[in-house]
Tab-separated table of C-alpha atoms and ligand atoms in Angstrom:
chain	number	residue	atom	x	y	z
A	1	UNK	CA	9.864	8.645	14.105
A	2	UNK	CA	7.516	7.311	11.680
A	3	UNK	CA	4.951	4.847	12.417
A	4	UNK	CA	5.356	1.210	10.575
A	5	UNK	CA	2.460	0.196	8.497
A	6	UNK	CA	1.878	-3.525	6.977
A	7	UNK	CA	-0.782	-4.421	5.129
A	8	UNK	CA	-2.222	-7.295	3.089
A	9	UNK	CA	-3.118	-7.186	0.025
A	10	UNK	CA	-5.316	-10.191	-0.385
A	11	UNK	CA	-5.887	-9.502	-4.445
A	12	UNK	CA	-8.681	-11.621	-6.189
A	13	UNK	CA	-8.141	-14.540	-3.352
A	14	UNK	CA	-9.823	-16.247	-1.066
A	15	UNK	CA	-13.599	-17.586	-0.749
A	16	UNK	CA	-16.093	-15.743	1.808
A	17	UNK	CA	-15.776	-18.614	4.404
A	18	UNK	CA	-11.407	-18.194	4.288
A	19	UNK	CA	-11.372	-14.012	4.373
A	20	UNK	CA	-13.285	-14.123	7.720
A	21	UNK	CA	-11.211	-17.067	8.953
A	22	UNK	CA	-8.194	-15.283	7.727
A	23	UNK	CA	-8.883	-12.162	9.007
A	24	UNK	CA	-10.171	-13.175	12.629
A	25	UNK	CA	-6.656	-15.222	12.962
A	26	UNK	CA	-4.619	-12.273	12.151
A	27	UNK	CA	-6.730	-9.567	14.406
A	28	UNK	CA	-7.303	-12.571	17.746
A	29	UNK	CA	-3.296	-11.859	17.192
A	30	UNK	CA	-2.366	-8.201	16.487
A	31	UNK	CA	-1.956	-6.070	19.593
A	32	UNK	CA	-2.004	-2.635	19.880
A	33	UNK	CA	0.850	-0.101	19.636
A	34	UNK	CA	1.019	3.324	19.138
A	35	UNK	CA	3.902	3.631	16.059
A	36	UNK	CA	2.374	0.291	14.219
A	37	UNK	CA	-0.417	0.068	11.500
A	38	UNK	CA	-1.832	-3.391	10.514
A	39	UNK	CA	-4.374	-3.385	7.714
A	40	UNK	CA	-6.109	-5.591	5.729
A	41	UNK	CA	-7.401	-5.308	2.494
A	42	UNK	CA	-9.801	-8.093	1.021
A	43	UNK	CA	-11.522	-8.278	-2.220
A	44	UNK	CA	-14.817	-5.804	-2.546
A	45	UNK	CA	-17.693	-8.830	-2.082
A	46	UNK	CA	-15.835	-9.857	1.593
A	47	UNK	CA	-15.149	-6.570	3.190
A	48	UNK	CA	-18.181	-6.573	4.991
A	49	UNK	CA	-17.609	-9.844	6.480
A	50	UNK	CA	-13.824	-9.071	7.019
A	51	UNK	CA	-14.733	-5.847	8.542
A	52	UNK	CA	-17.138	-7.965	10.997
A	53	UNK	CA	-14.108	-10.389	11.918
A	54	UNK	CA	-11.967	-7.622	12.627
A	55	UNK	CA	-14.300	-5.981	14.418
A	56	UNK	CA	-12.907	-4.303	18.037
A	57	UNK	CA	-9.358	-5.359	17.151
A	58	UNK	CA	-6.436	-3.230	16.001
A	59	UNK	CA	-6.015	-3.912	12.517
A	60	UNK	CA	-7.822	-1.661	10.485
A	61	UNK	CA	-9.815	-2.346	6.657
A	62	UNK	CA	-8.668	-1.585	3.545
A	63	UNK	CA	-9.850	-1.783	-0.451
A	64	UNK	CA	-7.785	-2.783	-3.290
A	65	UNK	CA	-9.260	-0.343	-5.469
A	66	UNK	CA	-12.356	2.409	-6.289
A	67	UNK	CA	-14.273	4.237	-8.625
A	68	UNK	CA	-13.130	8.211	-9.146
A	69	UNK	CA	-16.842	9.082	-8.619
A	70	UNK	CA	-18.800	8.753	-5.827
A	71	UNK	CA	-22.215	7.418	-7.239
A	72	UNK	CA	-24.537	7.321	-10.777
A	73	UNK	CA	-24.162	5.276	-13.530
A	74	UNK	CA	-21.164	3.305	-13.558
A	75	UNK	CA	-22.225	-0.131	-14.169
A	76	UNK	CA	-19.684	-2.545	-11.870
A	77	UNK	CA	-17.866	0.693	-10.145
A	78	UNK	CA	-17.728	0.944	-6.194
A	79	UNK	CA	-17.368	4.039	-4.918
A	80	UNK	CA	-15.587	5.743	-2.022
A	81	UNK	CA	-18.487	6.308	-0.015
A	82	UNK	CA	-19.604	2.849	-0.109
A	83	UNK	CA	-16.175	1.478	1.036
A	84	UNK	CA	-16.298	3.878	3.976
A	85	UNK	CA	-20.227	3.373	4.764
A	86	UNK	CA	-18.523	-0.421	4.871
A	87	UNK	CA	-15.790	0.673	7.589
A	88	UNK	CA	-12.460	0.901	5.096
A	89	UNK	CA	-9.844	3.203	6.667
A	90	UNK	CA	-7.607	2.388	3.757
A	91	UNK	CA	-7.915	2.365	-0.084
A	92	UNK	CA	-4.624	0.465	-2.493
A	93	UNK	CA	-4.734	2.893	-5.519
A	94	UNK	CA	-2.801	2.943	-9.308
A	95	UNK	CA	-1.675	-0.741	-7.706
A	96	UNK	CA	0.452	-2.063	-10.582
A	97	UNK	CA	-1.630	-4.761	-11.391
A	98	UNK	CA	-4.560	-2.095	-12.206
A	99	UNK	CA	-1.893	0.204	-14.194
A	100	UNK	CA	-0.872	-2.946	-16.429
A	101	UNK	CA	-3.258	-5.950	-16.349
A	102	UNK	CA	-6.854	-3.227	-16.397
A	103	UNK	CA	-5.320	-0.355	-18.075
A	104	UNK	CA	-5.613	2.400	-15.793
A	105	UNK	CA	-3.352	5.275	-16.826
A	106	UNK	CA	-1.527	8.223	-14.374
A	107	UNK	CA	-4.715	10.591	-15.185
A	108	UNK	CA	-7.540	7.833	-13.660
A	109	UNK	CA	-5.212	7.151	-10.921
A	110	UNK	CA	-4.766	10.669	-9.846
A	111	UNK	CA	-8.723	10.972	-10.092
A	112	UNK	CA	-9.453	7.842	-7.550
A	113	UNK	CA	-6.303	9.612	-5.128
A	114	UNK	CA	-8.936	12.968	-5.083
A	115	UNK	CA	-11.895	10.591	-4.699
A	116	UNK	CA	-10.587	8.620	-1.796
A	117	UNK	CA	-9.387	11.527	-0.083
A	118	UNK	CA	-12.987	13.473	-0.713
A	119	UNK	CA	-14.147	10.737	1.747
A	120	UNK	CA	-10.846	10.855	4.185
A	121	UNK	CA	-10.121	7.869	2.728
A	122	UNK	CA	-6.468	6.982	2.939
A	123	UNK	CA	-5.217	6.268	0.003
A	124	UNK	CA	-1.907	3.784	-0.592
A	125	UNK	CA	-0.592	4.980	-3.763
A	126	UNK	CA	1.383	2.343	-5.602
A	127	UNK	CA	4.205	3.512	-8.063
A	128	UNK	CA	6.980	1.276	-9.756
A	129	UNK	CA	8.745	0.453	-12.715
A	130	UNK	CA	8.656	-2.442	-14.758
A	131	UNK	CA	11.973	-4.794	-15.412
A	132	UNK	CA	12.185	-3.546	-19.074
A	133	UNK	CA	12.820	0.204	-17.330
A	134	UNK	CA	15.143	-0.923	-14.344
A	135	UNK	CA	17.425	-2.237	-17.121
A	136	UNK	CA	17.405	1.000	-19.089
A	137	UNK	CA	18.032	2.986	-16.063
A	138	UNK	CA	14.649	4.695	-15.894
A	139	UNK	CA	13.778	3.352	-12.704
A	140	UNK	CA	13.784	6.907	-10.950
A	141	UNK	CA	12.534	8.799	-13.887
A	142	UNK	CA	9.473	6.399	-13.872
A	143	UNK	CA	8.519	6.563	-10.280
A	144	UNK	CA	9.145	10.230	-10.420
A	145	UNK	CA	6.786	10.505	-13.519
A	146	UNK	CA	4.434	8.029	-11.065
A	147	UNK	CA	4.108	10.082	-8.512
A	148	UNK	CA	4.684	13.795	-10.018
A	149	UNK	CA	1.183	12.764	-11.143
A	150	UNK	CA	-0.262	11.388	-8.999
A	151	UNK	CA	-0.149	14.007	-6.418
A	152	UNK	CA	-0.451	17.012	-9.218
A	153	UNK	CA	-2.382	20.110	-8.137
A	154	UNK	CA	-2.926	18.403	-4.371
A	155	UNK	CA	-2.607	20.806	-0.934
A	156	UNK	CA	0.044	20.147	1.021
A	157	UNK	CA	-2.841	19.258	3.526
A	158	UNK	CA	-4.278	16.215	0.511
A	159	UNK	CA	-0.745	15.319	0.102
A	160	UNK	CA	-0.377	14.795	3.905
A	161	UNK	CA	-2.656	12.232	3.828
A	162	UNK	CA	-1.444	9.778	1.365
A	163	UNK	CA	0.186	6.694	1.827
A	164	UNK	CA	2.683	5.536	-0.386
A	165	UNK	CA	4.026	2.212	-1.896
A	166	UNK	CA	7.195	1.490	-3.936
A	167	UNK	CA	6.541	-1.818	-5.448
A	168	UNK	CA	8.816	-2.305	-8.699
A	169	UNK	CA	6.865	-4.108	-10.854
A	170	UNK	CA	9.490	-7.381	-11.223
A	171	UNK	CA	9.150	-8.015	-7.939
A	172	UNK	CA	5.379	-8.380	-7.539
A	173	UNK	CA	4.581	-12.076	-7.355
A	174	UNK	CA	8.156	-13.535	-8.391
A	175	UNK	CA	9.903	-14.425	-5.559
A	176	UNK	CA	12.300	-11.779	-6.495
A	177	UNK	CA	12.442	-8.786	-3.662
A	178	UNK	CA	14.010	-6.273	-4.516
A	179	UNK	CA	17.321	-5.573	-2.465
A	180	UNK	CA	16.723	-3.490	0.642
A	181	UNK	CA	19.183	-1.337	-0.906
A	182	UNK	CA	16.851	-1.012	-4.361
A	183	UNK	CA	14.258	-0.004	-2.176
A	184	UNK	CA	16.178	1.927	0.291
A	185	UNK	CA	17.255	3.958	-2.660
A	186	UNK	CA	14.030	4.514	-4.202
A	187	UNK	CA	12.127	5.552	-1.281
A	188	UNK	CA	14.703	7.848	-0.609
A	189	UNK	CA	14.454	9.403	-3.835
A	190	UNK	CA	10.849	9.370	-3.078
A	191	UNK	CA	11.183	11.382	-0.121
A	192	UNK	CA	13.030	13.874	-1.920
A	193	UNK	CA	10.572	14.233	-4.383
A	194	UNK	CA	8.224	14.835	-1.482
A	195	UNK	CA	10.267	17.314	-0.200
A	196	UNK	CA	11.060	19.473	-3.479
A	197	UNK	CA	7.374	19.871	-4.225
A	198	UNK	CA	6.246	20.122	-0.832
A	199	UNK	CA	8.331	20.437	2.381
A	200	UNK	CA	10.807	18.625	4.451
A	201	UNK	CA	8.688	18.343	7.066
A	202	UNK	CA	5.880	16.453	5.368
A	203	UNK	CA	8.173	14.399	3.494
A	204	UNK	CA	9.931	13.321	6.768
A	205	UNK	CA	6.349	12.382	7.956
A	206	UNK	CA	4.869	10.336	4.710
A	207	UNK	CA	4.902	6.291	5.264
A	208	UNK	CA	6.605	4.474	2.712
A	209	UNK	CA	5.653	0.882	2.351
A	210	UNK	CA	7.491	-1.432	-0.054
A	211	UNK	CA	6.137	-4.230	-1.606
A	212	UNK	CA	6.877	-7.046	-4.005
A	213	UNK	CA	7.553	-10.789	-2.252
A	214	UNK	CA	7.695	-9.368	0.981
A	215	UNK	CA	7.866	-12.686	3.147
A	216	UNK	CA	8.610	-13.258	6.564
A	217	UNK	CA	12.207	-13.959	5.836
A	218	UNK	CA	13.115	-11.046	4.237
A	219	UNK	CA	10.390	-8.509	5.892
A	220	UNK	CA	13.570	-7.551	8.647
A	221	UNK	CA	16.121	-6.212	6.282
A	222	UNK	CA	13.555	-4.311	4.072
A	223	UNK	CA	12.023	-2.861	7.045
A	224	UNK	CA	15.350	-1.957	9.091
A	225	UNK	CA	15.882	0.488	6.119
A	226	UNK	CA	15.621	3.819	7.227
A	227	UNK	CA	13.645	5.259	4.563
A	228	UNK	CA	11.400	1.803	4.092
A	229	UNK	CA	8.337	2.608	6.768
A	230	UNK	CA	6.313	-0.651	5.755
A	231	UNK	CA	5.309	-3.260	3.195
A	232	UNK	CA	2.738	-3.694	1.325
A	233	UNK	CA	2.009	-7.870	1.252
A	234	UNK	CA	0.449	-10.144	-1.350
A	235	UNK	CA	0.820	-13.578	-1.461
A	236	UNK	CA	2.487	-13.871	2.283
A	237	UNK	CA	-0.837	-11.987	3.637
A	238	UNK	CA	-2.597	-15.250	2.396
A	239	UNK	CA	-1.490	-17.052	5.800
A	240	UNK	CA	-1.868	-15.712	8.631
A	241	UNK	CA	1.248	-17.151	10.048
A	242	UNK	CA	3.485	-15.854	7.520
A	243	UNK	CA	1.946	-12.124	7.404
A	244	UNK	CA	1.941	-12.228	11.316
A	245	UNK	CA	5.810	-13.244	11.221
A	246	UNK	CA	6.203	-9.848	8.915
A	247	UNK	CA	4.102	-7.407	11.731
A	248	UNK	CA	6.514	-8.965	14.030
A	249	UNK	CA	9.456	-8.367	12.161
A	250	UNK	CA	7.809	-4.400	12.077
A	251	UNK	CA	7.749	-4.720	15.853
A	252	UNK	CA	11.251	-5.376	15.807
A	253	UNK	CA	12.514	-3.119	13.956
A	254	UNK	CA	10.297	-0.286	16.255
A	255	UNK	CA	11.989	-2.139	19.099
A	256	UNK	CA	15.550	-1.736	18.279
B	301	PGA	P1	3.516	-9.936	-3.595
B	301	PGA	O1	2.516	-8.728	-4.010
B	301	PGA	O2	3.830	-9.719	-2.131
B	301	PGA	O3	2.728	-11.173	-3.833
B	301	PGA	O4	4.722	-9.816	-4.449
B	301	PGA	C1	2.691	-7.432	-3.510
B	301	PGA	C2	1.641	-6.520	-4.080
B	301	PGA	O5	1.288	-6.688	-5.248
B	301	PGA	O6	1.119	-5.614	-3.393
């Protein structure tokens, strides 16, 4: 069975003083276990204080984003050997936000997925469509599109690494999950992808996250799909409380 993975996604939030105080409340409370992943992913400037607050616990660090080369002349760029000299495990990539507030089309985002992994970084690949497309009915053809390019031209080894995350773009911030049955179809359809370009075998093994308004009151029915192997958390990851309600919900569901 695959493992469940939840992670925050803390965006462009919090001051230095609240990421450490955030992060050591949600690793003092995270316990170990062998088939859950708890991550946290902070802006760039408080990794290395979030990484020091997490410190000996179980819930591993993560970056929201990186630069597709790994040093030189790239005036504001962070690269993927800094993140891991700084103790990331993780790295959010092609996260919606980048694709449609910064611009970053299907060709960068394939370029930071081969730059992450270069530095066995994992990467969490983000794919969605936006409302205007879920109306028209192109919801699979977009995430298909998504992803199709995003793991062009990788091994099945590269491919084996990623970590993936449906997060339909209309349900990023509004309040507005999707149905676990939206997402339970669209992972599935991911999966398939998976499996038609690669194998069955690493498609049965790739984590699926979902995100958009995952909260602690609908984290059980998302994650009791069987396709949906995690979630991918914005503004719940902001309290510790509510983001340690949805790991619990993850333990659940592993404990059925
Ligand atoms: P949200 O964000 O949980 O605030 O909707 C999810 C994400 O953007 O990863």
């Amino acid at each position: 069975m695959r493992p469940k993975f939840i992670a925050g996604n803390w965006k462009m939030n919090t001051t230095r003083v609240e990421a450490a105080q955030l992060a050591s409340a949600v690793a003092s409370r995270v316990a170990e276990h062998d088939r859950l992943t708890v991550a946290v992913c902070p802006p760039f400037p408080y990794l290395e204080a979030v990484g020091n607050a997490i410190e000996g616990s179980k819930v591993a660090l993560g970056a929201q984003n990186l630069y597709s080369e790994p040093s030189g002349a790239y005036t504001g760029e962070v690269s993927g050997p800094m993140l891991v000299d700084l103790g990331c495990r993780f790295c959010i990539v092609g996260h919606s936000e980048r694709r449609h507030i910064l611009g970053e089309t299907d060709a960068i985002i394939h370029r930071k997925i081969k730059a992450a992994l270069a530095v066995g970084l994992i990467p969490i690949v983000c794919v969605g469509e936006l409302l205007p497309e879920r109306d028209a009915g192109q919801t699979m053809d977009v995430v298909a599109s998504q992803l199709s390019s995003a793991i062009a031209g990788l091994s099945e080894a590269e491919a084996g690494q990623l970590v993936l995350a449906y997060e339909p773009v209309w349900a990023i911030g509004t309040g507005r999950n999707a149905t676990p049955e939206q997402a339970e179809e669209v992972h599935s359809h991911i999966r398939k992808i998976l499996a038609d370009r690669y194998n069955a075998i690493l498609a049965g093994k790739t984590v699926i996250q979902y995100g958009g308004s995952v909260k602690a009151a609908n984290a059980d029915s998302l994650l009791l799909q069987p396709n949906v192997d995690g979630a991918l958390v914005g503004g719940a990851s902001l309290q510790a409380d509510e983001f340690l309600a949805i790991v619990a919900a993850g333990l659940r569901v592993i404990n059925r």
